[in-house]
Every structure is written in C-alpha cells, then in structure tokens.
CSV table of C-alpha atoms in Angstrom, one decimal:
chain,number,residue,atom,x,y,z
A,76,UNK,CA,139.2,105.7,58.8
A,77,UNK,CA,137.3,106.3,55.6
A,78,UNK,CA,138.1,104.9,52.2
A,79,UNK,CA,136.5,105.8,48.8
A,80,UNK,CA,135.0,103.0,46.7
A,81,UNK,CA,136.6,102.7,43.2
A,82,UNK,CA,134.4,101.3,40.4
A,83,UNK,CA,136.1,99.4,37.6
A,84,UNK,CA,135.0,97.0,34.8
A,85,UNK,CA,131.3,97.8,35.3
A,86,UNK,CA,130.5,95.5,38.3
A,87,UNK,CA,133.8,95.4,40.3
A,88,UNK,CA,134.3,97.7,43.3
A,89,UNK,CA,137.6,98.2,45.0
A,90,UNK,CA,138.7,99.8,48.3
A,91,UNK,CA,142.4,100.5,48.9
A,92,UNK,CA,144.2,99.2,52.0
A,93,UNK,CA,146.0,101.7,54.3
A,94,UNK,CA,149.7,102.0,53.3
A,95,UNK,CA,151.0,101.9,56.9
A,96,UNK,CA,149.0,98.7,57.5
A,97,UNK,CA,150.4,97.0,54.4
A,98,UNK,CA,154.0,98.2,55.1
A,99,UNK,CA,153.8,96.8,58.7
A,100,UNK,CA,152.8,93.4,57.4
A,101,UNK,CA,155.3,93.6,54.5
A,102,UNK,CA,152.5,93.0,51.9
A,103,UNK,CA,153.6,92.9,48.3
A,104,UNK,CA,151.7,93.2,45.0
A,105,UNK,CA,150.0,89.9,44.1
A,106,UNK,CA,149.8,88.6,47.7
A,107,UNK,CA,146.4,87.4,49.0
A,108,UNK,CA,144.5,88.5,52.1
A,109,UNK,CA,141.5,87.0,53.7
A,110,UNK,CA,138.3,89.0,53.7
A,111,UNK,CA,135.7,87.8,56.2
A,112,UNK,CA,132.1,89.1,56.5
A,113,UNK,CA,131.2,89.8,60.2
A,114,UNK,CA,128.3,91.4,62.0
A,115,UNK,CA,130.2,94.6,62.2
A,116,UNK,CA,131.4,94.8,58.6
A,117,UNK,CA,134.4,93.2,56.8
A,118,UNK,CA,137.5,91.8,58.5
A,119,UNK,CA,140.7,91.9,56.4
A,120,UNK,CA,143.5,89.6,57.6
A,121,UNK,CA,146.8,88.4,56.1
A,122,UNK,CA,147.5,84.7,55.8
A,123,UNK,CA,148.4,83.1,59.1
A,124,UNK,CA,146.9,86.1,61.0
A,125,UNK,CA,144.4,84.4,63.2
A,126,UNK,CA,142.5,86.2,66.0
A,127,UNK,CA,141.0,83.8,68.6
A,128,UNK,CA,137.7,84.9,70.1
A,129,UNK,CA,138.1,84.0,73.8
A,130,UNK,CA,135.9,84.2,76.9
A,131,UNK,CA,136.5,83.5,80.6
A,132,UNK,CA,133.6,82.5,82.9
A,133,UNK,CA,133.6,81.9,86.7
A,134,UNK,CA,131.4,79.0,87.9
A,135,UNK,CA,131.5,80.5,91.4
A,136,UNK,CA,129.2,83.2,90.1
A,137,UNK,CA,126.7,80.9,88.3
A,138,UNK,CA,125.1,77.5,88.9
A,139,UNK,CA,122.0,76.6,87.0
A,140,UNK,CA,122.9,78.4,83.8
A,141,UNK,CA,126.4,77.1,83.4
A,142,UNK,CA,125.7,74.5,80.7
A,143,UNK,CA,123.5,76.9,78.8
A,144,UNK,CA,126.2,79.6,79.1
A,145,UNK,CA,128.9,77.4,77.6
A,146,UNK,CA,126.7,76.3,74.8
A,147,UNK,CA,125.7,79.9,74.0
A,148,UNK,CA,129.3,81.0,73.9
A,149,UNK,CA,130.0,78.2,71.4
A,150,UNK,CA,127.0,79.3,69.3
A,151,UNK,CA,128.3,82.9,69.4
A,152,UNK,CA,131.5,81.8,67.8
A,153,UNK,CA,134.0,81.8,70.7
A,154,UNK,CA,137.1,79.7,69.9
A,155,UNK,CA,138.4,79.3,73.4
A,156,UNK,CA,136.4,79.2,76.6
A,157,UNK,CA,138.2,79.3,80.0
A,158,UNK,CA,136.1,78.0,82.9
A,159,UNK,CA,137.2,78.9,86.4
A,160,UNK,CA,135.9,76.8,89.3
A,161,UNK,CA,136.7,75.8,92.9
A,162,UNK,CA,135.3,72.3,93.0
A,163,UNK,CA,135.5,69.6,90.3
A,164,UNK,CA,131.9,68.8,90.7
A,165,UNK,CA,131.0,72.2,89.3
A,166,UNK,CA,132.3,71.2,85.8
A,167,UNK,CA,131.1,67.6,85.8
A,168,UNK,CA,127.8,68.4,84.0
A,169,UNK,CA,129.6,70.6,81.5
A,170,UNK,CA,132.0,67.7,80.6
A,171,UNK,CA,129.3,65.1,80.5
A,172,UNK,CA,126.4,67.0,78.9
A,173,UNK,CA,127.5,70.3,77.3
A,174,UNK,CA,130.7,69.4,75.5
A,175,UNK,CA,129.3,66.3,73.6
A,176,UNK,CA,126.9,68.7,71.9
A,177,UNK,CA,129.7,71.1,70.7
A,178,UNK,CA,131.2,69.9,67.4
A,179,UNK,CA,135.0,70.6,67.3
A,180,UNK,CA,135.2,71.9,70.9
A,181,UNK,CA,137.5,69.9,73.1
A,182,UNK,CA,139.2,70.1,76.5
A,183,UNK,CA,142.8,71.1,75.8
A,184,UNK,CA,143.8,71.6,79.5
A,185,UNK,CA,142.3,70.9,82.9
A,186,UNK,CA,143.8,72.3,86.0
A,187,UNK,CA,142.6,72.1,89.7
A,188,UNK,CA,140.7,75.4,89.2
A,189,UNK,CA,140.6,75.9,85.4
A,190,UNK,CA,139.1,74.1,82.5
A,191,UNK,CA,140.1,75.3,79.0
A,192,UNK,CA,137.9,74.4,76.0
A,193,UNK,CA,139.1,75.1,72.4
A,194,UNK,CA,137.8,74.7,68.9
A,195,UNK,CA,140.4,72.3,67.4
A,196,UNK,CA,138.4,71.7,64.2
A,197,UNK,CA,139.4,75.0,62.6
A,198,UNK,CA,136.1,74.9,60.8
A,199,UNK,CA,135.1,78.1,59.0
A,200,UNK,CA,131.4,77.1,58.7
A,201,UNK,CA,131.7,76.3,54.9
A,202,UNK,CA,129.8,73.1,55.5
A,203,UNK,CA,126.8,74.9,57.0
A,204,UNK,CA,124.4,74.0,54.2
A,205,UNK,CA,125.3,70.3,54.5
A,206,UNK,CA,124.8,70.3,58.2
A,207,UNK,CA,121.5,72.2,57.9
A,208,UNK,CA,120.2,69.6,55.4
A,209,UNK,CA,121.1,67.0,57.9
A,210,UNK,CA,119.0,68.8,60.6
A,211,UNK,CA,116.0,69.0,58.3
A,212,UNK,CA,116.3,65.3,57.5
A,213,UNK,CA,116.8,64.0,61.1
A,214,UNK,CA,113.9,66.1,62.4
A,215,UNK,CA,111.6,64.9,59.6
A,216,UNK,CA,112.5,61.3,60.5
A,217,UNK,CA,111.9,62.0,64.2
A,218,UNK,CA,108.4,63.3,63.5
A,219,UNK,CA,107.6,60.2,61.5
A,220,UNK,CA,109.0,58.0,64.2
A,221,UNK,CA,107.0,59.8,66.8
A,222,UNK,CA,103.8,59.2,64.8
A,223,UNK,CA,104.7,55.5,64.7
A,224,UNK,CA,105.2,55.2,68.5
A,225,UNK,CA,108.9,55.9,69.1
A,226,UNK,CA,110.2,55.4,72.7
A,227,UNK,CA,111.3,58.1,75.1
A,228,UNK,CA,114.9,56.9,74.7
A,229,UNK,CA,114.7,57.3,71.0
A,230,UNK,CA,113.4,60.9,71.3
A,231,UNK,CA,116.2,61.7,73.7
A,232,UNK,CA,118.9,60.3,71.5
A,233,UNK,CA,117.8,61.9,68.3
A,234,UNK,CA,117.1,65.3,70.1
A,235,UNK,CA,120.7,65.3,71.3
A,236,UNK,CA,122.0,64.7,67.8
A,237,UNK,CA,119.8,67.6,66.5
A,238,UNK,CA,121.1,69.8,69.3
A,239,UNK,CA,124.7,69.1,68.3
A,240,UNK,CA,124.0,70.0,64.6
A,241,UNK,CA,121.9,73.1,65.3
A,242,UNK,CA,124.6,74.4,67.8
A,243,UNK,CA,127.1,74.0,65.0
A,244,UNK,CA,124.9,75.8,62.5
A,245,UNK,CA,124.3,78.7,64.9
A,246,UNK,CA,128.0,78.9,65.5
A,247,UNK,CA,128.7,79.0,61.7
A,248,UNK,CA,126.2,81.9,61.3
A,249,UNK,CA,127.7,83.8,64.2
A,250,UNK,CA,131.2,83.6,62.6
A,251,UNK,CA,129.9,85.6,59.6
A,252,UNK,CA,126.7,87.0,60.9
A,253,UNK,CA,125.0,89.9,59.0
A,254,UNK,CA,121.4,91.1,58.9
A,255,UNK,CA,120.6,88.7,56.1
A,256,UNK,CA,121.5,85.8,58.5
A,257,UNK,CA,119.0,86.8,61.2
A,258,UNK,CA,116.1,84.8,59.7
A,259,UNK,CA,118.4,81.8,59.2
A,260,UNK,CA,119.4,82.0,62.9
A,261,UNK,CA,115.7,82.0,64.0
A,262,UNK,CA,114.9,79.1,61.6
A,263,UNK,CA,117.6,76.9,63.2
A,264,UNK,CA,116.4,77.9,66.7
A,265,UNK,CA,112.9,76.9,65.9
A,266,UNK,CA,113.9,73.5,64.4
A,267,UNK,CA,115.8,72.8,67.6
A,268,UNK,CA,112.8,73.8,69.7
A,269,UNK,CA,110.5,71.5,67.7
A,270,UNK,CA,112.9,68.6,68.5
A,271,UNK,CA,112.9,69.6,72.2
A,272,UNK,CA,109.2,69.6,72.4
A,273,UNK,CA,108.9,66.2,70.7
A,274,UNK,CA,111.4,64.9,73.3
A,275,UNK,CA,109.4,66.4,76.2
A,276,UNK,CA,106.1,64.8,75.0
A,277,UNK,CA,107.7,61.5,73.9
A,278,UNK,CA,105.8,58.4,75.1
A,279,UNK,CA,103.2,60.6,76.8
A,280,UNK,CA,101.4,61.3,73.5
A,281,UNK,CA,98.0,59.8,73.1
A,282,UNK,CA,97.0,57.8,70.0
A,283,UNK,CA,95.1,60.9,68.8
A,284,UNK,CA,98.2,63.1,69.3
A,285,UNK,CA,100.3,60.6,67.4
A,286,UNK,CA,97.9,60.7,64.5
A,287,UNK,CA,98.1,64.5,64.5
A,288,UNK,CA,101.9,64.2,64.4
A,289,UNK,CA,101.4,62.5,61.0
A,290,UNK,CA,99.6,65.6,59.8
A,291,UNK,CA,102.5,67.7,60.9
A,292,UNK,CA,104.9,65.4,59.1
A,293,UNK,CA,103.1,66.3,55.8
A,294,UNK,CA,103.4,70.0,56.6
A,295,UNK,CA,107.1,69.6,57.6
A,296,UNK,CA,107.9,67.8,54.3
A,297,UNK,CA,106.4,70.6,52.3
A,298,UNK,CA,108.2,73.1,54.5
A,299,UNK,CA,111.5,71.4,53.9
A,300,UNK,CA,111.0,71.4,50.2
A,301,UNK,CA,109.9,75.0,50.2
A,302,UNK,CA,113.1,76.1,51.9
A,303,UNK,CA,115.3,74.5,49.2
A,304,UNK,CA,113.1,75.2,46.2
A,305,UNK,CA,110.9,78.3,46.9
A,306,UNK,CA,107.9,79.3,44.9
A,307,UNK,CA,104.9,81.4,45.7
A,308,UNK,CA,102.6,78.6,44.6
A,309,UNK,CA,104.1,76.1,47.0
A,310,UNK,CA,104.2,78.7,49.7
A,311,UNK,CA,100.5,79.2,49.3
A,312,UNK,CA,99.8,75.4,49.5
A,313,UNK,CA,102.0,75.1,52.6
A,314,UNK,CA,100.1,78.1,54.1
A,315,UNK,CA,96.8,76.1,53.8
A,316,UNK,CA,98.3,73.4,56.0
A,317,UNK,CA,99.7,76.1,58.3
A,318,UNK,CA,96.2,77.5,59.0
A,319,UNK,CA,94.8,73.9,59.5
A,320,UNK,CA,97.5,73.2,62.1
A,321,UNK,CA,96.7,76.4,64.0
A,322,UNK,CA,93.1,75.4,64.4
A,323,UNK,CA,93.5,71.7,65.2
A,324,UNK,CA,96.6,71.5,67.4
A,325,UNK,CA,96.1,69.4,70.6
A,326,UNK,CA,97.1,71.3,73.8
A,327,UNK,CA,100.1,69.1,74.6
A,328,UNK,CA,101.6,69.7,71.2
A,329,UNK,CA,101.0,73.5,71.0
A,330,UNK,CA,104.6,74.5,71.6
A,331,UNK,CA,105.9,72.0,69.1
A,332,UNK,CA,103.5,73.2,66.4
A,333,UNK,CA,104.3,76.9,67.2
A,334,UNK,CA,107.9,76.1,66.5
A,335,UNK,CA,107.0,74.6,63.1
A,336,UNK,CA,104.8,77.6,62.3
A,337,UNK,CA,107.5,80.0,63.1
A,338,UNK,CA,109.9,78.0,60.9
A,339,UNK,CA,107.5,78.6,58.0
A,340,UNK,CA,107.6,82.4,58.7
A,341,UNK,CA,111.4,82.2,58.6
A,342,UNK,CA,111.4,80.4,55.3
A,343,UNK,CA,109.1,83.1,53.8
A,344,UNK,CA,111.3,85.9,55.2
A,345,UNK,CA,114.5,84.3,53.9
A,346,UNK,CA,113.0,84.2,50.4
A,347,UNK,CA,111.4,87.6,50.3
C-alpha cells in the first residue's frame, strides 16, 4: 500500500491512515496512536495494541550454544522466549548464568519440558542513554582497577555487570533499530568485548602489562569524553593515542586494545 506525503506548515509532513484500518479500530478524530521506528520502517499501533515478539527454541537440537542463543534472542528484542527440553539439567545453566544477565527477563512458567521467559519490565528502551553512560563509567573504572592490581574475582564480577548492561543496550537498539543505530550497536559490542578480554587476562597480567593498562585508561577517558562531546580537535588528539597503542600493545592485551580501537572508529562514524 502506498501513501502520498502531504507537506504542511513548512517542516511538517503527514501521511494519511487507511480508512478501513481506522474504521476497524474505531478510531476517532483527536485520538492518539503510537508510532515506533523499526528496522523495516514505521509501526503504527493503537493504545493497548501490543504485539509480543516471541521465539521457541528446542534444547534437544543444541547444546554448547544454548546460553549464547538465549542472550542473543534477548538482545534482538524478543519479549517471550519458550525453551523446550527433555531433561531439567539442560536448562540449569540458562537459569543460573544467562537469565541473571538479562534485565527485565524472568521465568514466568516452568513445566517438565518447557521453560517460558518473558520481559516483565515493559521497558521501551527510553533509558538507553543512562545505561550506556553506566557502561562507559564501569568499564573505565575496571581499567583503572586492573592497572592497580585487581583480583580475578573482581574482574569476573564487574564483567558480569557490564554484560548485563550491554545486553540491555543492544536490546533497546534492536527495538527501534535503523541504519543510524548500526555504529551504536558495534560500539556497545566492542565495549563488552573489552571487558571480556580484561576478565580473561585478569591476574595473569605482568607488571609491565598493568602499567600499559594505565596508558589505555588515559585513551579510554578521552574516548568517553569524545563520544559525549565530539570535536575534530579532540578526535585528532585521541587519534594520536590510538596510533601509539597500536604500536606498543603487549601480545596478551592485543584483543583488548583492538576492541578499544574499534570503539574509537565507531565514535567517529557516529559523529560523521
């Protein structure tokens, strides 16, 4: 169905709604509808008209990837995930490890062969910016803690918190994802990967590597500031540190630094 765009008052553009659609829903002049931006276009819905995004998976067909699959479905914006299984042991790691990292997702029903997860928060992702700021802050603190000699337990605990918040941010983006959100999506993924790599190295870092972590803390602080207050001058200054990190990175921290470097690329692309 095609509709013509009507231009009024200089900057306002209107598109008419199909008469049959309005009549079916008994819409009257002055009533409000919800307009949501999605990856495919715009979704128009009346008040109270909620479409749940659902998915069913069968654990008898997968094993190693089950936690990753549940987390990915959450990130992709699914509101209800039905998990079929034949043995309770199959869902134990999902309950103990995956669900705690999914903000708002809870078990609403568990049967002998079915586990039903549902987003009970009703969140629309409006607090995305607040949560992303939290991710930037926590990761920055973790980098400093690592430079000062944090324990493996500390790395693990903070990394799990970052996972929870980045999962939420990816979900929020998926709910209203358009091409302009792609670089945001990649930015969040790289922040999460940086935290993962810090956890993997943890107490194994040498004194020299911890000192290098202090250099990356300076770079990360500038990167964080650049994201929230972009200027070409500051981008250029951050790029100088970018080049320095590429040339001096210890082998064990290569993947961690690569994640930070890709985050810089994302910040630049977001602000182009």
